[in-house]
Steps between C-alpha positions, in 0.01 A plus 500: 500500500421269791772469765532125449566541129763766567678273748494216251652719228768630737582146604528379141720797406723441802536134407591588143755756625668236722517254208647761265752617762610142562539436129705817448724413797552149367601604150744752646684230695804342330422153371694213653694316232499125462827305524514466122440873456775576749737280303403683182597819684840355588450359850584131532366364829633182657237233549626470857703789647850381587667540839843660470666340799780674688716778363711772660583812300530869586313813390642834388400629846745244645214297647452122475296376204358167614175304439303717744593806289256373238212417734191708570495685169519446127845532347624574150856372457726602214850359446746755364825685564609860534737495201226371270481728194135470401261231632552576869451878502209463261332238720566693821346813348204290385448358850512852642219601264304188596542579871368849434189354335410279797249635750373423849573151627678403180754778549537437872582129480696469176880518533760506224843336525795510262725202569853537366649247260839671529612483865864568408408861413163543672594560859252627756635850444471473120139382521425778750605751236317327214164365618358808681568706188201324343283485811583559867268218602664237279748262658828380351633158600849352473712232667748225424500370143383146578227625733371736230523234231312248711229754579466594131484137398211440742314772311587364154727799440855365458774733378853482367790735446582549133864390458782681326401859579747603768391721788218656298319169466123457481282231653236305312183485707124476473294813433191344658352632824427234762183515712522386864180459702455609865599155627840562344444236231593520132161577345585560133676743271427781258666421171687779319427722318290665768190709436391747768122485450496122462727441798292724726168325431661156498670555834166608647331187366776272636462655843122459492512135396753419771302676773154362424 
């Protein structure tokens, strides 16, 4: 076979190999969801992310929790309390599983916060016993009642103590998980009930759309 023909065949085969490899790589990449698909998966994005303004709370590590605490990374914020009988431990365990599913950059710049809706019982010390039980990297947040209530209201997550139950009272609160973008703005929320597979791919898509 003439040398020129052989080179032509090799070139054509190499070209085909590059095309096939590119196609295989592309189909292996996770597809970015549209906004409507993300909503179908439970993530409701704000048309315009909302600034939270000033707030001053404290973490279970006895460190200030202020606007800059939410900047430079994505944040998942859950409102709960340590005496919660079911929703809170279930959601915290779910978020631990989600954190374990994240990889690379997603894992490195996604933080999880549990903000107390029961400051009368959820002291810094109480949160320090409760939150790390689910994940050492998670952060518990507490503070004065009005400061917590105002912060929760900014994130469409108001709460109220159920009356008439004595010292073993419970607190009505949202089971949604709030999404904060790296500017520290309210970006949206994942509506309960939460689904691990859906939340993982939807979170990835939300990050991609925000960064592009």
